Coordinates of C-alpha atoms and ligand atoms in Angstrom, one line a residue:
Chain A
M295 CA 9.1 1.3 1.7
A296 CA 11.8 3.5 3.2
D297 CA 12.2 3.3 7.0
P298 CA 10.3 6.1 8.7
L299 CA 12.2 8.6 10.7
P300 CA 11.8 8.7 14.5
D301 CA 9.4 11.3 15.7
P302 CA 10.9 13.7 18.3
F303 CA 9.6 11.7 21.4
M304 CA 11.2 8.6 20.4
L305 CA 14.3 10.1 19.1
N306 CA 15.0 11.8 22.5
Q307 CA 14.8 8.7 24.6
W308 CA 17.5 6.6 26.0
F309 CA 17.2 3.1 24.8
P310 CA 18.9 -0.2 25.9
I311 CA 20.9 -1.8 23.1
S312 CA 22.6 -4.7 25.0
A313 CA 22.9 -6.5 28.5
L314 CA 26.2 -5.3 29.9
Q315 CA 27.4 -8.7 30.6
D316 CA 27.3 -9.0 26.6
V317 CA 29.3 -6.1 26.1
H318 CA 33.2 -7.0 25.5
D319 CA 36.3 -5.8 23.7
R320 CA 35.4 -7.1 20.5
P321 CA 32.8 -4.7 19.0
R322 CA 29.5 -6.1 18.2
R323 CA 26.8 -4.6 16.0
T324 CA 23.2 -3.7 16.6
T325 CA 20.5 -1.6 15.3
L326 CA 18.6 1.3 16.9
L327 CA 15.7 3.0 15.3
G328 CA 17.0 1.6 12.0
E329 CA 20.5 3.1 12.5
P330 CA 23.3 0.6 12.7
L331 CA 25.5 1.0 15.8
V332 CA 28.7 -0.7 17.3
Y333 CA 29.3 -1.2 20.8
F334 CA 32.2 -2.4 22.8
R335 CA 34.2 -2.0 26.0
D336 CA 37.5 -0.3 26.5
G337 CA 39.5 0.8 29.6
S338 CA 37.1 3.5 30.6
G339 CA 33.8 1.7 30.2
C340 CA 31.5 1.0 27.4
R341 CA 31.4 2.8 24.0
V342 CA 28.8 3.2 21.3
T343 CA 29.4 4.5 17.9
G344 CA 26.7 5.6 15.3
A345 CA 26.6 4.9 11.6
D346 CA 28.9 7.8 10.7
G347 CA 31.4 6.9 13.4
R348 CA 30.4 9.5 16.0
A349 CA 30.5 8.5 19.6
L350 CA 27.2 8.4 21.1
P351 CA 26.2 9.1 24.8
V352 CA 26.1 6.1 27.0
L353 CA 24.5 5.2 30.2
E354 CA 25.2 1.9 32.2
Q355 CA 22.3 1.2 34.6
Y356 CA 19.8 -1.7 35.2
A357 CA 22.2 -4.4 34.0
C358 CA 22.0 -2.7 30.5
L359 CA 23.9 -0.5 27.9
W360 CA 21.8 2.3 27.0
T361 CA 22.3 4.9 24.4
T362 CA 20.3 7.9 22.5
L363 CA 20.3 9.3 19.1
G364 CA 18.8 12.4 20.3
R365 CA 19.1 14.8 23.1
P366 CA 17.2 13.2 26.3
E367 CA 16.0 15.6 28.8
G368 CA 17.4 13.7 32.0
G369 CA 18.5 10.3 32.8
L370 CA 16.6 7.0 33.0
F371 CA 13.3 6.5 35.0
P372 CA 14.1 5.5 38.7
I373 CA 13.6 1.6 39.6
P374 CA 14.7 2.1 43.4
E375 CA 14.5 -1.6 44.2
Y376 CA 17.3 -2.1 41.9
D377 CA 19.8 -0.7 44.6
E378 CA 18.3 -2.8 47.5
P379 CA 21.3 -4.9 48.7
D380 CA 19.5 -8.3 49.3
R381 CA 18.1 -8.4 45.6
R382 CA 19.5 -10.6 42.8
N383 CA 19.8 -8.2 39.7
I384 CA 20.1 -10.5 36.8
A385 CA 19.9 -9.7 32.9
A386 CA 18.0 -12.8 31.9
G387 CA 18.4 -12.5 28.2
S388 CA 17.9 -10.3 25.1
I389 CA 15.6 -11.6 22.4
G390 CA 14.9 -10.3 19.1
V391 CA 11.1 -10.2 18.0
N392 CA 9.7 -9.7 14.6
V393 CA 7.0 -7.2 15.7
S394 CA 7.1 -3.7 16.9
A395 CA 8.3 -2.7 20.3
M396 CA 5.0 -1.2 21.5
R397 CA 3.3 -4.6 20.6
G398 CA 6.0 -6.1 23.0
I399 CA 5.1 -3.7 25.7
E400 CA 1.2 -4.1 25.3
N401 CA 1.7 -7.9 25.6
F402 CA 3.7 -7.4 28.6
L403 CA 1.0 -5.4 30.4
D404 CA -1.8 -7.8 29.5
M405 CA -2.6 -10.4 32.1
G406 CA -5.6 -11.9 29.9
H407 CA -3.1 -14.2 27.9
F408 CA -1.6 -16.0 30.9
P409 CA -3.8 -19.0 31.0
Y410 CA -3.5 -19.6 27.5
V411 CA 0.0 -18.7 26.6
H412 CA 1.8 -19.6 29.9
T413 CA -0.3 -22.3 30.9
G414 CA 0.7 -23.9 34.3
I415 CA 3.1 -21.2 35.1
L416 CA 1.3 -17.8 35.0
G417 CA -2.1 -18.9 34.4
E418 CA -4.4 -22.0 34.3
L419 CA -7.7 -22.9 32.8
P420 CA -10.4 -22.2 34.2
H421 CA -8.9 -19.2 36.0
T422 CA -9.3 -16.6 33.2
E423 CA -10.9 -13.8 35.2
V424 CA -8.9 -10.3 35.0
K425 CA -10.4 -8.6 38.2
E426 CA -11.1 -5.0 38.2
Y427 CA -8.0 -3.0 38.6
N428 CA -6.9 0.5 38.6
V429 CA -4.7 2.6 36.0
E430 CA -3.6 6.2 36.2
L431 CA -1.0 8.6 35.0
R432 CA 1.5 9.7 37.5
E433 CA 4.6 11.7 37.5
G434 CA 2.9 14.7 35.9
G435 CA 1.8 12.5 33.1
R436 CA 5.1 10.8 32.4
E437 CA 4.2 7.5 33.5
I438 CA 1.4 5.0 33.4
V439 CA 0.8 3.1 36.6
A440 CA -1.6 0.1 36.9
T441 CA -2.3 -1.3 40.4
E442 CA -4.3 -3.9 42.2
C443 CA -4.1 -6.4 39.4
L444 CA -4.9 -9.7 40.9
F445 CA -4.5 -13.0 39.1
Y446 CA -4.3 -16.7 40.1
Q447 CA -1.0 -18.2 39.2
P448 CA 0.2 -21.8 39.4
R449 CA 3.7 -21.0 39.4
A450 CA 4.4 -17.2 39.8
S451 CA 8.2 -17.4 40.2
T452 CA 11.2 -19.3 40.4
V453 CA 10.7 -19.9 44.3
S454 CA 6.8 -20.8 44.1
T455 CA 6.1 -24.1 45.5
S456 CA 2.2 -23.7 44.9
G457 CA -0.5 -21.8 43.2
A458 CA -1.3 -18.4 44.6
D459 CA -3.4 -15.1 43.9
V460 CA -0.6 -13.0 43.0
E461 CA -0.9 -9.1 43.0
Y462 CA 0.9 -7.1 40.0
V463 CA 1.7 -3.5 39.8
Y464 CA 2.8 -2.3 36.1
R465 CA 4.7 0.9 35.5
V466 CA 5.1 2.3 31.9
P467 CA 7.7 5.2 32.3
H468 CA 9.0 4.9 29.0
P469 CA 7.6 4.4 25.4
T470 CA 9.2 1.1 24.9
C471 CA 10.0 -0.1 28.7
S472 CA 7.8 -1.6 31.3
V473 CA 8.5 -2.4 34.7
L474 CA 6.5 -4.9 36.7
Y475 CA 6.1 -5.8 40.5
K476 CA 4.7 -8.9 41.7
S477 CA 4.2 -10.4 45.1
S478 CA 7.2 -12.2 46.1
P479 CA 6.7 -15.8 47.5
M480 CA 9.7 -15.1 49.6
D481 CA 8.6 -12.0 51.6
T482 CA 4.9 -11.1 51.7
R483 CA 5.6 -7.4 52.3
R484 CA 8.0 -7.1 49.2
L485 CA 7.6 -7.1 45.5
D486 CA 9.8 -8.8 42.6
V487 CA 10.7 -6.5 39.9
I488 CA 10.6 -7.8 36.2
A489 CA 11.4 -5.4 33.5
L490 CA 11.1 -5.5 29.8
F491 CA 13.4 -2.9 28.1
G492 CA 12.5 -2.6 24.5
Q493 CA 15.1 -1.7 21.9
P494 CA 13.3 -0.9 18.7
T495 CA 15.4 -2.1 15.9
G496 CA 13.2 -0.9 13.3
P497 CA 9.5 0.1 13.2
E498 CA 8.4 -3.7 13.2
S499 CA 11.2 -5.3 15.1
F500 CA 12.6 -4.9 18.6
R501 CA 15.2 -6.7 21.0
G502 CA 13.6 -7.2 24.3
H503 CA 16.0 -7.0 27.2
M504 CA 14.7 -8.6 30.3
V505 CA 16.0 -7.5 33.7
L506 CA 15.0 -9.0 37.0
S507 CA 15.4 -7.6 40.6
I508 CA 14.2 -10.4 42.4
L509 CA 14.1 -12.0 46.0
D510 CA 15.4 -15.4 45.3
D511 CA 18.4 -16.9 47.4
V512 CA 18.0 -20.4 46.2
N513 CA 18.4 -20.6 42.6
A514 CA 21.3 -20.1 40.3
D515 CA 21.4 -17.3 37.8
D516 CA 21.1 -20.0 35.0
F517 CA 17.8 -21.2 36.1
I518 CA 16.3 -17.6 36.8
S519 CA 17.3 -16.8 33.2
Y520 CA 15.8 -20.1 31.9
F521 CA 12.6 -19.5 33.8
Q522 CA 12.3 -16.0 32.1
L523 CA 13.3 -17.1 28.8
H524 CA 10.9 -20.0 28.8
I525 CA 8.1 -17.5 29.5
F526 CA 9.2 -14.9 26.9
G527 CA 9.6 -17.8 24.5
Q528 CA 5.9 -18.5 25.0
D529 CA 4.9 -15.0 24.1
K530 CA 7.2 -14.9 20.9
P531 CA 4.8 -16.6 18.4
I532 CA 1.9 -14.9 19.8
L533 CA 3.6 -11.5 19.2
E534 CA 5.1 -12.4 15.9
N535 CA 1.7 -13.5 14.6
Q536 CA 0.1 -10.0 15.4
M537 CA -1.0 -8.0 12.5
P538 CA -0.5 -5.3 11.7
K539 CA 3.2 -5.6 13.1
R540 CA 2.8 -1.8 14.3
L541 CA 0.7 -0.9 17.1
P542 CA -2.6 0.9 16.0
L543 CA -3.3 4.0 17.8
D544 CA -6.7 4.6 16.5
P545 CA -9.4 4.6 19.4
R546 CA -11.5 2.4 17.1
A547 CA -9.1 -0.3 16.9
E548 CA -9.3 -0.5 20.7
T549 CA -11.1 -3.5 22.2
P550 CA -12.7 -1.9 25.4
I551 CA -12.6 -5.1 27.7
R552 CA -11.3 -4.6 31.2
A553 CA -8.1 -6.3 30.7
D554 CA -7.3 -3.9 28.1
K555 CA -7.6 -0.9 30.3
T556 CA -3.8 -0.3 30.5
S557 CA -3.3 -0.8 26.9
I558 CA -6.1 1.7 26.1
M559 CA -4.2 4.3 28.3
Y560 CA -0.9 3.1 26.8
R561 CA -2.1 3.9 23.2
R562 CA -3.4 7.3 24.2
W563 CA -0.3 8.2 25.9
L564 CA 1.7 7.3 23.0
A565 CA -0.6 9.3 20.9
S566 CA -0.6 12.2 23.1
N567 CA 3.2 12.4 23.1
G568 CA 3.3 12.3 19.2
V569 CA 4.7 9.1 18.8
T570 CA 4.4 7.8 15.1
Y571 CA 7.4 5.2 14.9
G572 CA 6.3 1.7 15.6
V573 CA 2.9 2.6 15.6
I574 CA 0.0 3.1 13.2
P575 CA -1.1 6.8 14.3
A576 CA -4.9 7.5 14.2
A577 CA -6.0 9.3 11.2
A578 CA -6.4 12.9 11.9
Chain B
M90 CA 18.7 -42.5 34.9
I91 CA 18.9 -40.9 31.4
R92 CA 20.6 -37.4 31.4
L93 CA 20.0 -35.0 28.7
Y94 CA 22.3 -31.9 28.3
D95 CA 19.5 -29.8 27.4
F96 CA 18.6 -26.1 26.4
D97 CA 14.9 -25.0 26.7
L98 CA 14.8 -22.8 23.7
S99 CA 16.8 -25.3 21.3
G100 CA 14.8 -27.0 18.9
N101 CA 17.4 -29.9 18.7
C102 CA 17.1 -30.6 22.3
Y103 CA 13.3 -30.5 22.1
K104 CA 13.1 -33.3 19.6
A105 CA 15.0 -35.4 22.0
R106 CA 12.5 -34.4 24.8
L107 CA 9.7 -34.8 22.4
L108 CA 10.4 -38.6 21.6
L109 CA 11.5 -39.5 25.4
A110 CA 8.1 -38.0 26.4
I111 CA 6.2 -39.8 23.7
L112 CA 7.7 -43.1 24.8
G113 CA 7.1 -42.4 28.3
V114 CA 10.8 -42.6 29.4
E115 CA 12.2 -40.8 32.2
Y116 CA 15.2 -38.5 32.3
E117 CA 16.9 -35.9 34.0
R118 CA 17.3 -32.6 32.2
R119 CA 20.6 -30.7 32.8
N120 CA 20.4 -27.2 31.6
V121 CA 23.0 -25.7 29.7
D122 CA 22.8 -21.9 29.5
F123 CA 23.4 -21.8 25.7
F124 CA 21.8 -18.3 25.6
P125 CA 22.6 -15.9 27.0
G126 CA 25.3 -17.6 29.0
L127 CA 26.9 -19.2 25.8
K128 CA 28.0 -22.1 28.5
H129 CA 28.2 -24.6 25.6
R130 CA 31.4 -22.9 24.7
E131 CA 32.9 -23.3 28.0
P132 CA 35.4 -26.0 29.2
E133 CA 32.8 -27.8 31.5
F134 CA 30.6 -28.5 28.7
L135 CA 33.3 -29.1 26.0
A136 CA 34.6 -31.8 28.3
V137 CA 31.0 -33.4 27.5
N138 CA 31.0 -32.5 23.8
P139 CA 34.0 -31.3 22.3
L140 CA 32.1 -29.8 19.3
G141 CA 30.1 -27.6 22.0
Q142 CA 26.8 -28.7 20.6
L143 CA 23.4 -29.3 22.2
P144 CA 21.8 -31.9 22.9
V145 CA 24.0 -34.6 24.5
L146 CA 22.4 -37.8 25.8
E147 CA 23.8 -40.0 28.5
D148 CA 22.5 -43.5 29.3
G149 CA 24.8 -45.7 31.4
D150 CA 28.2 -45.7 30.0
L151 CA 26.9 -44.4 26.5
R152 CA 27.2 -40.6 25.6
L153 CA 25.9 -39.6 22.6
A154 CA 25.8 -36.2 20.7
Q155 CA 23.8 -35.1 17.4
S156 CA 20.0 -35.1 17.8
Q157 CA 19.2 -37.3 14.9
A158 CA 21.6 -40.1 16.7
I159 CA 19.9 -39.5 19.9
L160 CA 16.4 -40.2 18.2
V161 CA 17.7 -43.4 16.7
Y162 CA 19.1 -44.7 19.9
V163 CA 16.1 -43.9 21.8
A164 CA 13.6 -45.3 19.4
R165 CA 15.8 -48.6 19.2
K166 CA 16.2 -48.8 22.8
Y167 CA 13.1 -47.7 24.2
D168 CA 10.4 -48.6 21.6
P169 CA 9.7 -52.2 21.7
S170 CA 7.1 -51.8 18.9
G171 CA 9.8 -50.9 16.5
R172 CA 7.3 -48.2 14.9
W173 CA 9.6 -45.4 15.6
Y174 CA 12.6 -46.6 13.7
P175 CA 11.4 -49.1 11.4
L176 CA 14.0 -51.3 9.9
D177 CA 12.2 -54.1 8.5
S178 CA 11.6 -52.7 5.0
P179 CA 15.0 -51.5 3.4
E180 CA 12.9 -49.0 1.3
I181 CA 11.3 -47.3 4.5
A182 CA 14.5 -47.5 6.4
G183 CA 16.4 -45.6 3.7
Q184 CA 13.5 -42.9 3.4
V185 CA 13.6 -42.4 7.2
Q186 CA 17.4 -41.9 7.2
Q187 CA 16.7 -39.6 4.0
W188 CA 14.4 -37.3 6.3
L189 CA 16.9 -37.4 9.3
G190 CA 19.4 -36.0 6.7
F191 CA 17.0 -33.5 5.8
A192 CA 16.7 -32.3 9.4
E193 CA 20.3 -31.4 9.5
G194 CA 19.4 -29.1 6.5
L195 CA 16.5 -27.5 8.7
T196 CA 19.2 -26.8 11.5
A197 CA 21.7 -25.3 8.9
T198 CA 18.8 -23.0 7.5
A199 CA 15.6 -22.4 9.5
S200 CA 17.3 -22.8 13.0
A201 CA 20.1 -20.4 11.9
A202 CA 17.5 -17.7 10.8
R203 CA 16.0 -18.1 14.2
L204 CA 19.2 -17.8 16.1
A205 CA 20.2 -14.7 14.0
D206 CA 16.8 -13.0 14.5
G207 CA 16.1 -14.1 17.8
M208 CA 19.4 -14.4 19.8
G209 CA 21.6 -12.2 17.9
F210 CA 23.9 -14.9 16.5
D211 CA 26.2 -13.7 13.6
F212 CA 24.6 -15.6 10.8
D213 CA 23.4 -14.5 7.2
A214 CA 19.8 -14.6 8.0
E215 CA 19.0 -13.8 4.5
A216 CA 20.6 -16.6 3.1
A217 CA 19.3 -19.0 6.0
R218 CA 15.7 -18.0 5.2
D219 CA 16.3 -18.7 1.2
G220 CA 17.7 -22.1 2.0
A221 CA 14.9 -22.8 4.4
H222 CA 12.3 -21.8 1.8
K223 CA 14.0 -24.4 -0.8
L224 CA 13.4 -27.2 1.9
F225 CA 10.0 -26.3 2.9
A226 CA 8.9 -26.1 -0.6
V227 CA 10.5 -29.9 -1.3
M228 CA 8.8 -30.9 1.9
D229 CA 5.4 -29.6 1.3
E230 CA 5.2 -31.2 -2.2
H231 CA 6.4 -34.5 -0.7
L232 CA 3.8 -34.2 2.0
W233 CA 1.0 -33.4 -0.5
F234 CA 1.8 -36.4 -2.5
Q235 CA 1.9 -38.5 0.6
E236 CA -1.5 -37.3 1.4
R237 CA -2.9 -38.2 -1.8
Q238 CA -1.8 -41.8 -1.2
G239 CA -3.4 -41.7 2.1
Q240 CA -0.1 -41.4 4.0
D241 CA 0.1 -38.8 7.0
W242 CA 3.9 -39.0 7.7
L243 CA 7.2 -38.2 6.0
A244 CA 8.3 -41.8 5.6
P245 CA 5.7 -44.5 4.2
G246 CA 3.7 -46.4 6.9
A247 CA 0.7 -46.0 9.2
A248 CA 2.6 -44.4 12.0
P249 CA 4.8 -41.5 12.5
T250 CA 8.7 -42.1 12.9
V251 CA 11.7 -40.4 14.2
A252 CA 11.9 -38.6 10.7
D253 CA 8.6 -36.7 12.0
I254 CA 10.0 -35.8 15.2
A255 CA 13.5 -34.9 13.8
C256 CA 11.9 -32.3 11.1
F257 CA 9.1 -30.8 13.3
P258 CA 10.9 -28.5 15.6
Y259 CA 12.5 -26.1 13.3
V260 CA 9.7 -26.2 10.8
M261 CA 7.2 -25.2 13.6
L262 CA 9.7 -22.7 14.9
S263 CA 10.3 -21.0 11.4
E264 CA 8.3 -17.8 12.0
E265 CA 10.8 -17.0 14.6
G266 CA 13.3 -16.6 11.9
G267 CA 11.0 -14.8 9.6
I268 CA 10.1 -17.7 7.5
S269 CA 6.4 -18.0 7.1
R270 CA 4.6 -21.3 6.3
E271 CA 1.6 -19.6 4.8
T272 CA 2.4 -20.9 1.3
Y273 CA 3.0 -24.6 2.6
P274 CA -0.7 -25.8 3.4
A275 CA 0.6 -29.6 3.3
I276 CA 3.2 -28.7 5.8
R277 CA 0.6 -26.9 8.0
R278 CA -1.6 -30.0 8.1
W279 CA 1.2 -32.2 8.7
T280 CA 2.5 -30.2 11.9
D281 CA -1.2 -30.3 13.3
R282 CA -1.1 -34.2 13.0
V283 CA 2.2 -34.1 14.9
K284 CA 0.7 -32.3 17.5
R285 CA -1.9 -34.8 18.1
I286 CA 0.4 -37.7 18.3
P287 CA -0.3 -39.3 22.1
G288 CA 2.1 -38.0 24.6
F289 CA 3.2 -34.9 22.6
V290 CA 4.7 -32.1 24.6
V291 CA 5.4 -28.6 23.7
M292 CA 8.4 -26.0 24.1
P293 CA 8.3 -22.3 24.4
G294 CA 7.2 -21.2 20.8
I295 CA 5.2 -24.2 20.2
F296 CA 1.7 -24.4 21.0
P297 CA -0.4 -27.5 21.8
A298 CA -3.2 -28.5 19.2
V299 CA -5.7 -27.0 22.0
L300 CA -4.4 -24.0 23.5
G301 CA -4.4 -23.9 27.3
S302 CA -4.3 -27.7 27.6
Q303 CA -0.5 -28.4 28.5
Ligands
LIG785 N1 23.8 -31.7 14.3 C1 23.4 -31.2 15.7 C2 23.5 -29.6 15.5 C3 23.0 -29.2 17.1 C4 23.0 -27.9 17.2 O1 23.2 -27.1 16.4 N2 23.0 -27.6 18.5 C5 22.8 -26.3 18.8 C6 21.8 -25.9 19.8 S1 20.2 -26.0 19.1 C7 24.1 -25.8 19.5 O2 24.6 -26.3 20.5 N3 24.9 -25.0 18.7 C8 26.2 -24.6 19.2 C9 27.2 -24.8 18.0 O3 26.7 -25.5 17.0 O4 28.3 -24.4 18.3 C10 22.6 -31.8 16.2 O5 21.7 -32.3 15.4 O6 22.3 -32.2 17.5
LIG786 FE1 3.3 -13.6 28.1

């Protein structure tokens, strides 16, 4: 089956293609929406070239190199916390996953799997309850935000010393990127930021670039990356066993349980933006 | 105390952790940021293993690289029953060794496909997958015949050996490299048995026999 062409909404997005720390003089190859790209660094910064050798637009933001195959309307969604001087901003790793990027985002938004998949870290039996929370569209419908998500976590972060009820906020400001905020064990008034930036390499595969902006003045970068990769490594087999590999948008394919409220909103939002890439559109 | 130079997502490191856990041996994990840091290629780690490969185990004055060698050493040293690395029967000892060699083939194929797909390493993933399927077919047939003879493990005998530990990780992680185990039912039954060995521990990408229990 020939690879599908991206729909206009997807085509005109910025996408991450590498962590900045992985961009060197020696060119590296990657794929975006089925198109092979080459990226490297020269005297003036990062460069990306497309399949036909043309130079593509670049952004160097949030510890990643971003590019586009279309014409995005503006820049990237804001993450103001990223600029706060006392935070640690870390690209924790870029992992390839054999499933659509939208499946990756949906899993990222779901707290229900924590006790089963991240046992002893992000959840623990018998604490399986996802309490009532709130989901809404903000920024004139450009962004999904879920708030008041509470979950018991035995070891919420690298600096946790005991279990705690942790509060989460999730943002989906981009079809394949999500930013989550969770209570910081270091400072009760502030939130740690964990972003999953999805690079759709094809309709059924993506690279997940994990970027953290957290309060941790104790641990080395190595350990923070280790912790994040450990968690993502646990998600990987769950993701790769999902069938179908593209995200179904048909409302009848949705399971209306409370934990899935964000996911239902996400699927509708993709549908209303005309997304067909990486998903199975609802029958007309 | 024993020190293991270790990377969490490495199947070769995991096999050392798995046997140490099953035998109840305490050790210190020294994290080497293989990915994304590529720290195994830096001078600090090259001084430990000039080949730049994980895992490496240190015990007293001994420093040992190569995961299969580590399994043999740990079993001989810390398993008083001798079950994990049986030497009494030349036939069995030979077969255990054969499967330790087979595990190297799994590293060269199933593991390479996983590193290419998951961590962007520059390997030929298609060739690696083809190679892995050839090995899986051989292993599946072998395990099927073993089962017919009332044998649960790779090498003959009532108990699992280092051969099972050596082959388990990259078989179990194969789907991360796009290698399905759907057509290998005897392999699937064998991986379920491995997960039920007392003391079994998991790594990211491998779940316990009962979800949520570890
Ligand atoms: N034959 C070795 C292979 C070990 C191996 O491939 N380790 C990987 C990590 S899983 C590694 O360090 N690779 C770096 C390299 O080979 O350059 C063993 O069994 O220990
Ligand atoms: Fe997860």
